[in-house]
Coordinates of C-alpha atoms in Angstrom, one line a residue:
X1 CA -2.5 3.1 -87.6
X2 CA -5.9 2.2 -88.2
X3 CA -6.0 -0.8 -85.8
X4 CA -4.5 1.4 -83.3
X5 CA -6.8 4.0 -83.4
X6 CA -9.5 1.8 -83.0
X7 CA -8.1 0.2 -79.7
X8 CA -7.8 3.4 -78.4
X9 CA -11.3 4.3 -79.0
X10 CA -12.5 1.3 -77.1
X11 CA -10.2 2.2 -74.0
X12 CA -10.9 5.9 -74.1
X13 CA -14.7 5.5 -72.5
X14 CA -13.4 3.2 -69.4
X15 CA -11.0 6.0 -68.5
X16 CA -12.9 8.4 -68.9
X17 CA -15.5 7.3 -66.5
X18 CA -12.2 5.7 -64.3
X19 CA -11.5 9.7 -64.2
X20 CA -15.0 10.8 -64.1
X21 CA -14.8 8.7 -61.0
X22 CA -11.7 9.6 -59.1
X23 CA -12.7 13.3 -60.0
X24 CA -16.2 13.3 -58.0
X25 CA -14.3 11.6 -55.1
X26 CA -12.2 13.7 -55.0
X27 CA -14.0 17.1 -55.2
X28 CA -16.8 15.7 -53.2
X29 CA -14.0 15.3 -50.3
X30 CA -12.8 18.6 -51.8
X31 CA -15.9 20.3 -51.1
X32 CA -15.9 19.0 -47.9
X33 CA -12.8 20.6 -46.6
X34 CA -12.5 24.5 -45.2
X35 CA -10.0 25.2 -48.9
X36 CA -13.0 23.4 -51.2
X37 CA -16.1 25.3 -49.7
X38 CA -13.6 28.8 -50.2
X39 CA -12.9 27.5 -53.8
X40 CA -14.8 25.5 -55.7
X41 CA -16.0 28.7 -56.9
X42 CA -13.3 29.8 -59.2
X43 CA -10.9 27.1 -60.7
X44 CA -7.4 27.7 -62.1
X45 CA -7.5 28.1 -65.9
X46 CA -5.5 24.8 -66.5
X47 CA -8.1 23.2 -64.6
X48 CA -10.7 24.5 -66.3
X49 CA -8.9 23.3 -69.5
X50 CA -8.7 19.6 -68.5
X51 CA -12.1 19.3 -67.8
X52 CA -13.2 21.0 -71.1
X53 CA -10.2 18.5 -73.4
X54 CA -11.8 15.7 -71.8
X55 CA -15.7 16.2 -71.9
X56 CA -15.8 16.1 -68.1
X57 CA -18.5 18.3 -66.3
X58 CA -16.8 21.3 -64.4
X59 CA -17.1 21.7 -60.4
X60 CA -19.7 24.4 -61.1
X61 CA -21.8 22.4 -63.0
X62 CA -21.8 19.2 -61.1
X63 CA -22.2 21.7 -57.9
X64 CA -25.7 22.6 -59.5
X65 CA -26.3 19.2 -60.8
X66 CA -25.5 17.7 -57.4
X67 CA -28.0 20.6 -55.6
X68 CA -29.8 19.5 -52.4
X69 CA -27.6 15.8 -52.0
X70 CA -24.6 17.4 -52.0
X71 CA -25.3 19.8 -49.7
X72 CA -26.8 17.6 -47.2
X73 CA -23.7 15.6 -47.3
X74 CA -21.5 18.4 -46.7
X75 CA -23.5 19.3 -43.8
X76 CA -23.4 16.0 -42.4
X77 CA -20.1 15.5 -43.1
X78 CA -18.8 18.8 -41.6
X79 CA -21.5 18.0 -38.1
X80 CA -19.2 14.5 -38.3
X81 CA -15.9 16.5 -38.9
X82 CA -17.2 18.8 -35.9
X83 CA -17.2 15.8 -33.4
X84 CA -14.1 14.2 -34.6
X85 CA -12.4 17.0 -34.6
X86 CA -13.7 18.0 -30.4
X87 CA -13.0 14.1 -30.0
X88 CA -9.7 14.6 -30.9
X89 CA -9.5 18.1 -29.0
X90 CA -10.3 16.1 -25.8
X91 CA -7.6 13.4 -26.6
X92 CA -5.2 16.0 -27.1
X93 CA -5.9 18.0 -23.9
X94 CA -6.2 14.3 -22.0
X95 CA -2.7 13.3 -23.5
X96 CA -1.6 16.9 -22.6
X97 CA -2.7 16.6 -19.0
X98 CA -1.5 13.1 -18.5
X99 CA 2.1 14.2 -20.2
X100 CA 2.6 17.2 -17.7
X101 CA 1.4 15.4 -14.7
X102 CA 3.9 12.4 -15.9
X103 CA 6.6 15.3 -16.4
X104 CA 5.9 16.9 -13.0
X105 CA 6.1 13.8 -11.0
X106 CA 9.5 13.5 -12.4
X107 CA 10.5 16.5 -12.1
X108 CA 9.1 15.8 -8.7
X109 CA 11.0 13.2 -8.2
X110 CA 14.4 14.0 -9.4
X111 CA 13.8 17.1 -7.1
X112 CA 13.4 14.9 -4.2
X113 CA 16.5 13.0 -5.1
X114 CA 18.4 16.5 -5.8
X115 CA 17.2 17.9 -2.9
X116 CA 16.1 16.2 0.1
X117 CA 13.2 16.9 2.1
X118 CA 14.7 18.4 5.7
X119 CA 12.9 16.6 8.6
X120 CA 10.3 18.6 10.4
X121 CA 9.6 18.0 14.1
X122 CA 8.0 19.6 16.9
X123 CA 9.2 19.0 20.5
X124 CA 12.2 16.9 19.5
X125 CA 13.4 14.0 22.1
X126 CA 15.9 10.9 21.2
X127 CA 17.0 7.9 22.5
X128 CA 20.0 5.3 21.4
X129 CA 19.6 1.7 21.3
X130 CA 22.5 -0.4 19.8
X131 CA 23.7 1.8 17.1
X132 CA 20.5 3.1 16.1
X133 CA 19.0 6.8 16.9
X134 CA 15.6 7.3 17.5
X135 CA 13.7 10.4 17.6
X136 CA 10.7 11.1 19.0
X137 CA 7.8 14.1 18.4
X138 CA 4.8 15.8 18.8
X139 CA 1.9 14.2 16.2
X140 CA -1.1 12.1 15.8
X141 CA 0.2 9.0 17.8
X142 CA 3.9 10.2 18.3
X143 CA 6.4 10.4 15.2
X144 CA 8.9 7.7 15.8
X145 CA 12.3 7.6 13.4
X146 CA 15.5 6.2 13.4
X147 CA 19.1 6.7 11.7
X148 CA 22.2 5.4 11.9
X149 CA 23.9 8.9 11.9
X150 CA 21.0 11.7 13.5
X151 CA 20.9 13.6 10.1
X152 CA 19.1 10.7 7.7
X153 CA 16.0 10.0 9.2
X154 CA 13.2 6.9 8.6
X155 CA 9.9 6.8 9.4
X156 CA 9.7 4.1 12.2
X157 CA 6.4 4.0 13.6
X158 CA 3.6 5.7 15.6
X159 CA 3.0 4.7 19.3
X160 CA -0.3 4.8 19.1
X161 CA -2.5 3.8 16.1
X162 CA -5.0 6.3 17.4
X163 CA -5.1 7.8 20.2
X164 CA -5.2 7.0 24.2
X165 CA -8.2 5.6 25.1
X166 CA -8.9 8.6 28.0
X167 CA -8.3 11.6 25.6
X168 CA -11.4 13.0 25.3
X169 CA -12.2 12.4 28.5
X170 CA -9.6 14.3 30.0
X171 CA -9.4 17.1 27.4
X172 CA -12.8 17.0 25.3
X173 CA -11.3 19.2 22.8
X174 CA -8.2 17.2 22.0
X175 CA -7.1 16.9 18.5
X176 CA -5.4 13.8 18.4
X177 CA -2.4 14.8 18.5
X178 CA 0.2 14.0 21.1
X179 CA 2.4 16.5 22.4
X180 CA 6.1 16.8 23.6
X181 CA 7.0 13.0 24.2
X182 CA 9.9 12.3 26.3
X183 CA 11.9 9.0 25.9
X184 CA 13.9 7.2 29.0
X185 CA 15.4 3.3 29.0
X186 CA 15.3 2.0 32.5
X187 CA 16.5 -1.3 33.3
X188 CA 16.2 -3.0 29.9
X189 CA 12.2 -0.9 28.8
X190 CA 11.6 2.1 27.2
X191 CA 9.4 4.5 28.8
X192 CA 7.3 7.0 26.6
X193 CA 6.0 10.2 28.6
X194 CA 3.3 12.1 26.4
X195 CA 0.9 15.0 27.0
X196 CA -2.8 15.2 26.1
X197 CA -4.0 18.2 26.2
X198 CA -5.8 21.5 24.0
X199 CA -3.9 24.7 22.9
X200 CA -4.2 27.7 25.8
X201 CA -6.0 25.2 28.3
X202 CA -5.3 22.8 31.4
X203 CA -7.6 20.4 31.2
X204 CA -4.2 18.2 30.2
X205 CA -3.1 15.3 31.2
X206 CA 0.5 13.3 31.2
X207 CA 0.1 9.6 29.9
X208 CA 3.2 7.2 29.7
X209 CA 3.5 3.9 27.3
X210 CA 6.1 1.4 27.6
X211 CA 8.4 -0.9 25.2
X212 CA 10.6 -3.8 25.4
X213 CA 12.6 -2.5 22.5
X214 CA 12.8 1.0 19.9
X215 CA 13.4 -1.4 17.0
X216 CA 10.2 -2.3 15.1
X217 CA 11.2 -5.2 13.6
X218 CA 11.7 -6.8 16.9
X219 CA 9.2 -9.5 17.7
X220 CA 9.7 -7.9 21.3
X221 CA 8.6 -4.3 19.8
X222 CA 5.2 -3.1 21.1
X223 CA 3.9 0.0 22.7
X224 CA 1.9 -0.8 25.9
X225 CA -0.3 2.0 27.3
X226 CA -0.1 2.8 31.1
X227 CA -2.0 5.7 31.3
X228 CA -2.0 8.4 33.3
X229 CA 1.0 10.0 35.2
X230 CA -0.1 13.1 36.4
X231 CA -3.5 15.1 35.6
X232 CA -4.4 19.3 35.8
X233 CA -7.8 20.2 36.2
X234 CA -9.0 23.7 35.6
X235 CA -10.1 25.6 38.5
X236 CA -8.5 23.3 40.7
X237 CA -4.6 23.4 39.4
X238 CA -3.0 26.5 38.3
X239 CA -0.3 24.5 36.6
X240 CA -0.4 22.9 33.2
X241 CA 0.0 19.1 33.0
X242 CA 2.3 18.9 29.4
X243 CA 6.2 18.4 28.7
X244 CA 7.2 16.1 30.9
X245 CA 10.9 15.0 30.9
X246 CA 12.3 12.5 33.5
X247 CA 15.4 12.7 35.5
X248 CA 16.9 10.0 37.9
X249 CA 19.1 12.2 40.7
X250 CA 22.1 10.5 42.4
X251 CA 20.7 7.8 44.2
X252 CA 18.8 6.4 41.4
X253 CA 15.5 8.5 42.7
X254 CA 12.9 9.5 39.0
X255 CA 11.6 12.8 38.9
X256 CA 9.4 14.0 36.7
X257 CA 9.4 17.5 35.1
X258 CA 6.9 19.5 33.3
X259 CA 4.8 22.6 33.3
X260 CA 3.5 25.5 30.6
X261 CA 2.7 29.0 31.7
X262 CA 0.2 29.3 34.7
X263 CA 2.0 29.8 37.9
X264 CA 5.3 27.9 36.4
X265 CA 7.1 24.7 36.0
X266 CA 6.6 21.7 38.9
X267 CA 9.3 18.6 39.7
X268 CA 7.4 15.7 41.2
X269 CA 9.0 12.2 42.3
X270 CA 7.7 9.4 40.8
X271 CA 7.2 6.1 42.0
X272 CA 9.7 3.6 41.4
X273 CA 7.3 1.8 38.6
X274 CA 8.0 4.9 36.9
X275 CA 4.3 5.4 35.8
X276 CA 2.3 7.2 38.7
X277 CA 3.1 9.6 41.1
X278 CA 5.4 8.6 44.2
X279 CA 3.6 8.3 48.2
X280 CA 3.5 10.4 49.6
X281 CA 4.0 13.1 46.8
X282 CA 6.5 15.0 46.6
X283 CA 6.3 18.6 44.5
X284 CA 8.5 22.1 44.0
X285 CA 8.0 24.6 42.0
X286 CA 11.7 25.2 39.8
X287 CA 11.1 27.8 37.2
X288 CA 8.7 30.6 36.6
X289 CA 7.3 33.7 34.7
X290 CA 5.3 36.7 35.2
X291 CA 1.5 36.5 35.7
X292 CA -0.4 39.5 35.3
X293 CA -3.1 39.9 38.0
X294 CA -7.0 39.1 37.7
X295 CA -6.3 36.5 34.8
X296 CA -8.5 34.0 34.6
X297 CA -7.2 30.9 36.1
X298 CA -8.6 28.4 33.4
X299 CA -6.6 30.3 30.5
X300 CA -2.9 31.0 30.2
X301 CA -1.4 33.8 30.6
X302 CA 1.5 36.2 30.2
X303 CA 4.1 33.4 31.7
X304 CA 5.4 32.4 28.6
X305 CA 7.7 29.9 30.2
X306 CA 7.1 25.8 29.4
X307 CA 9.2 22.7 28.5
X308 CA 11.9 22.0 31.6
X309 CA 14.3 19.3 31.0
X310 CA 16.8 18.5 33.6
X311 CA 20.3 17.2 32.3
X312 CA 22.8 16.1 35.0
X313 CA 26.1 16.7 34.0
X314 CA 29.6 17.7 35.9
X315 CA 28.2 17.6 39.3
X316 CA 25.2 19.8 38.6
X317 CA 21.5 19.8 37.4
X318 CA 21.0 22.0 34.4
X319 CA 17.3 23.2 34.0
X320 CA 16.6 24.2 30.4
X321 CA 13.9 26.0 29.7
X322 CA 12.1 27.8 26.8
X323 CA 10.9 30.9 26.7
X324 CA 8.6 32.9 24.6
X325 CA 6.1 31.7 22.0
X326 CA 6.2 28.6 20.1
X327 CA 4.0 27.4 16.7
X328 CA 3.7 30.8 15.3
X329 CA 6.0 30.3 12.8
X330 CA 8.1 33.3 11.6
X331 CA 6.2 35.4 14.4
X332 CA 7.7 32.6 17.0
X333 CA 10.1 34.6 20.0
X334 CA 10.8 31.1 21.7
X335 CA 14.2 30.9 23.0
X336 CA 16.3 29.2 25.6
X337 CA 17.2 29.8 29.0
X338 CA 18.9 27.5 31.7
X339 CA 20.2 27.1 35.3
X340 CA 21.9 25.1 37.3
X341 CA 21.7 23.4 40.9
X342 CA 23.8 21.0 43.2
X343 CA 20.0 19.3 43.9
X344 CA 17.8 18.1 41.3
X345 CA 15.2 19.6 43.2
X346 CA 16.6 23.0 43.5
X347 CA 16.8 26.2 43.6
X348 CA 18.2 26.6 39.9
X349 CA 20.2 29.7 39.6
X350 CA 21.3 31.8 36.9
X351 CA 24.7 33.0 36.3
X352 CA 23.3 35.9 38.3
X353 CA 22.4 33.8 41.0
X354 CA 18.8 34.6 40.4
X355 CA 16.6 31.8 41.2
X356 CA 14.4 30.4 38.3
X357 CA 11.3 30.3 40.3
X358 CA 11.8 33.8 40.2
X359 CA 12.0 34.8 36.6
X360 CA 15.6 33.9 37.0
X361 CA 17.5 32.2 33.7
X362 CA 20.7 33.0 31.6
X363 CA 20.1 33.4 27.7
X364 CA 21.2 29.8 26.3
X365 CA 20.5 30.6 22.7
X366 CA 17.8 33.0 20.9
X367 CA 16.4 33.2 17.4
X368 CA 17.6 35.2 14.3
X369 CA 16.7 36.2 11.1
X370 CA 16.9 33.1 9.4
X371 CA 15.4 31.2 12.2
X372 CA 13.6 33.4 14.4
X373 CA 12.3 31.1 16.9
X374 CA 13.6 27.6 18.9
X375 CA 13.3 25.9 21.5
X376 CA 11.6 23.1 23.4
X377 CA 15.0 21.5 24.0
X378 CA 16.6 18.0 25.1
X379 CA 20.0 17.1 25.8
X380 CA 21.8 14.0 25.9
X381 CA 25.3 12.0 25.8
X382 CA 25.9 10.0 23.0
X383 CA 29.2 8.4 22.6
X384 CA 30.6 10.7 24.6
X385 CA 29.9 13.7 23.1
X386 CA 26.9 16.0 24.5
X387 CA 23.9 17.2 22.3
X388 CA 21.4 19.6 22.3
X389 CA 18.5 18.6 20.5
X390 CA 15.9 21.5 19.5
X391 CA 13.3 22.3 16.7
X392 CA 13.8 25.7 15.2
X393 CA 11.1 27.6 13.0
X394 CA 13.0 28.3 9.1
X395 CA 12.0 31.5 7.9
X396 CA 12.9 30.4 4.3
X397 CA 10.6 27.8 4.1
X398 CA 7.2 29.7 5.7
X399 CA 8.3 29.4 9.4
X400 CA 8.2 25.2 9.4
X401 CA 9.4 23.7 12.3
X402 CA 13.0 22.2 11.6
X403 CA 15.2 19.7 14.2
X404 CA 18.3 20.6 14.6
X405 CA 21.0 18.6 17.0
X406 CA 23.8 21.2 18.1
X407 CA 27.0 20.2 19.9
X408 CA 27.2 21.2 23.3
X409 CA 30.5 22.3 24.8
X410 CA 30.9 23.6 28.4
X411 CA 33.0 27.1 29.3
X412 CA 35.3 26.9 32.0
X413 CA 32.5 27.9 34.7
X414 CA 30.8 24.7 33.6
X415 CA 28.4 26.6 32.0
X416 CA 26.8 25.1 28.9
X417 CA 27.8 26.6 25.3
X418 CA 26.0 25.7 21.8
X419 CA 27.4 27.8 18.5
X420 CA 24.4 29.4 17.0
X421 CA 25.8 29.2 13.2
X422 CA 24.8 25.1 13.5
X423 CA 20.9 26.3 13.1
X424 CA 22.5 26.5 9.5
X425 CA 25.0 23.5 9.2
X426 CA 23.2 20.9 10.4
X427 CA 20.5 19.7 8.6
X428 CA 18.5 16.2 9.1
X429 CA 16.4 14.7 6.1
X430 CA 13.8 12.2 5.7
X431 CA 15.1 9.2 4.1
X432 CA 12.9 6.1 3.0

């Protein structure tokens, strides 16, 4: 017993001061912490027990003994505490950020593959080459695509990196964007009409780039500028030198199309290069609207007439035109009228047998709820089967400017037919 009592009397004072150790660790760090600085004030009684049975100093006493160190440290150790803890805060938020950007883009992207973006096109044109579609629009350069069906839809190309070289010469305030292409193949080339111009003036111009081939991958692919067709000049025209759309009449003859408000829409022959102006010219007036009187002749006016296109077809010309007012979104009224003649260069009558360049034109297809304006049409023959092509403003998705490609059938006067319920059946999607 004796020899054991002594052993233990050696051992006691190293663990002692091994607990005397671990203790001011501890409450140091305890001391430290938001629950020490609230309690070291008042200790449980079994606590205050332990430190009495074994000789140790309580946390009130070593508080005092400590004095001015340990309060220093717990100052700089809550200052360090402050930073980590904003360092962490700003990881956190960073992480957070990063996380819901990472979980929008998917979301994003699994929305995209859910739903798919419809295509959005202004002044809609197409041609076919081999079994590819290609589709043509106003934008910066012209907005090329293609499909293999007309309702999924690639980016292709633009026809112009930037813009024509004479532009800003002929309309200083041009944007860059090119308006209301048209698209012809003639003997083996693609001819590309476009329009230069600014919005409500006629200081426009009609330009016209050419292409051995629509398909970009082609080495033979490559727009070639030609320049200008056809120019207005303010003061000096009182006609408006945009929307063209070529026509070749019976005996293989091109005439050009075009015109937007001022006093109507003009045919004029072309040359058989297709890119200037036939000698000696050749012009009629085929479609127009009401002017008021006194209106200045350098600004358009209450006409609200624009965007012929000639489509021959059982042994007539049928002059489409719109009506109305385009780009405004759910406040667009544009709409479609046409007439027909036995002459591509007129007069196109109405049903009523009014004459278009007389206000004449019978009601092709208006807007609705859902899509309360469209227009600025083309029409074609593709395997067969006739189209009207159009863009038509979505009142669902903030007036945008939708294409739609609507079957065209033909009553028994000849007289085209298009069933309005396909502004909500078909729909055409960018694909990549």
């Amino acid at each position: 017993m004796s020899g054991g009592a002594a052993s233990h009397s050696k051992a006691a004072p190293s663990a002692a001061l091994c607990r005397y150790r671990i203790f001011i660790a501890w409450f140091i760090r305890y001391l430290c912490s938001d629950i020490g600085s609230r309690r070291h004030s008042r200790l449980p009684e079994r606590e205050q027990y332990y430190y009495t049975t074994n000789n140790l100093p309580t946390p009130a006493v070593l508080t005092v003994a400590m004095g001015e160190e340990l309060r220093k440290a717990r100052e700089l150790n809550k200052e360090k505490r402050k930073r980590r803890d904003m360092l962490r805060l700003a990881l956190w938020r960073r992480a957070a950020a990063l996380l819901s950007a990472g979980l929008a883009l998917t979301a994003c992207a699994e929305s995209d593959t859910a739903h798919e973006r419809q295509i959005d096109v202004h002044d809609p044109t197409m041609a076919k080459e081999g079994d590819t579609f290609y589709l043509f629009s106003t934008g910066p350069g012209i907005t090329i695509y293609r499909s293999q069906d007309m309702r999924q839809w690639k980016f292709s190309d633009r026809a112009f990196a930037t813009e024509p070289h004479w532009a800003k010469r002929v309309s200083p305030t041009f944007n860059g964007h090119l308006w209301a292409p048209d698209i012809i193949e003639h003997d083996g080339r693609f001819y590309l009409y476009y329009s230069v111009s600014a919005f409500g003036k006629n200081t426009s111009a009609i330009g016209v780039t050419v292409s051995e081939t629509l398909d970009p991958n082609s080495p033979e692919y490559g727009w070639r500028d030609q320049g200008i067709v056809v120019q207005s000049i303010p003061h000096r025209d009182h006609w408006n030198a945009i929307d063209p759309a070529v026509v070749f009449d019976e005996s293989g003859t091109p005439w050009m199309s075009f015109g937007s408000f001022w006093e109507g829409l003009k045919l004029v022959k072309l040359d058989p290069s297709l890119t200037s102006l036939a000698e000696p010219q050749e012009w009629h007036t085929i479609a127009r609207g009401d002017r008021q009187k006194f209106h200045p002749v350098d600004m358009a006016g209450s006409e609200e007439i624009e965007a012929p296109f000639i489509f021959r077809k059982n042994g007539f010309y049928y002059l489409f035109i719109s009506r109305g007012l385009c780009c405004k979104g759910d406040d667009s009224t544009y709409r479609l009228a046409v007439g027909r003649s036995k002459s591509v260069t007129g007069p196109y009558l109405d049903k009523n047998g009014i004459d278009m360049a007389n206000g004449g034109g019978t009601p092709l297809i208006s807007g609705n709820e859902r899509w309360p304006g469209l227009g600025h049409n083309s029409a074609y023959t593709f395997n067969g089967k006739d189209y009207l092509v159009l863009h038509a403003y979505e009142s669902a998705d903030n007036g945008l400017q939708k294409l739609k490609i609507m079957d065209m059938d033909w009553d028994e006067d000849l007289w085209p037919v298009v069933n309005i319920s396909q502004l909500d059946t078909y729909q055409g999607f960018k694909v990549r």
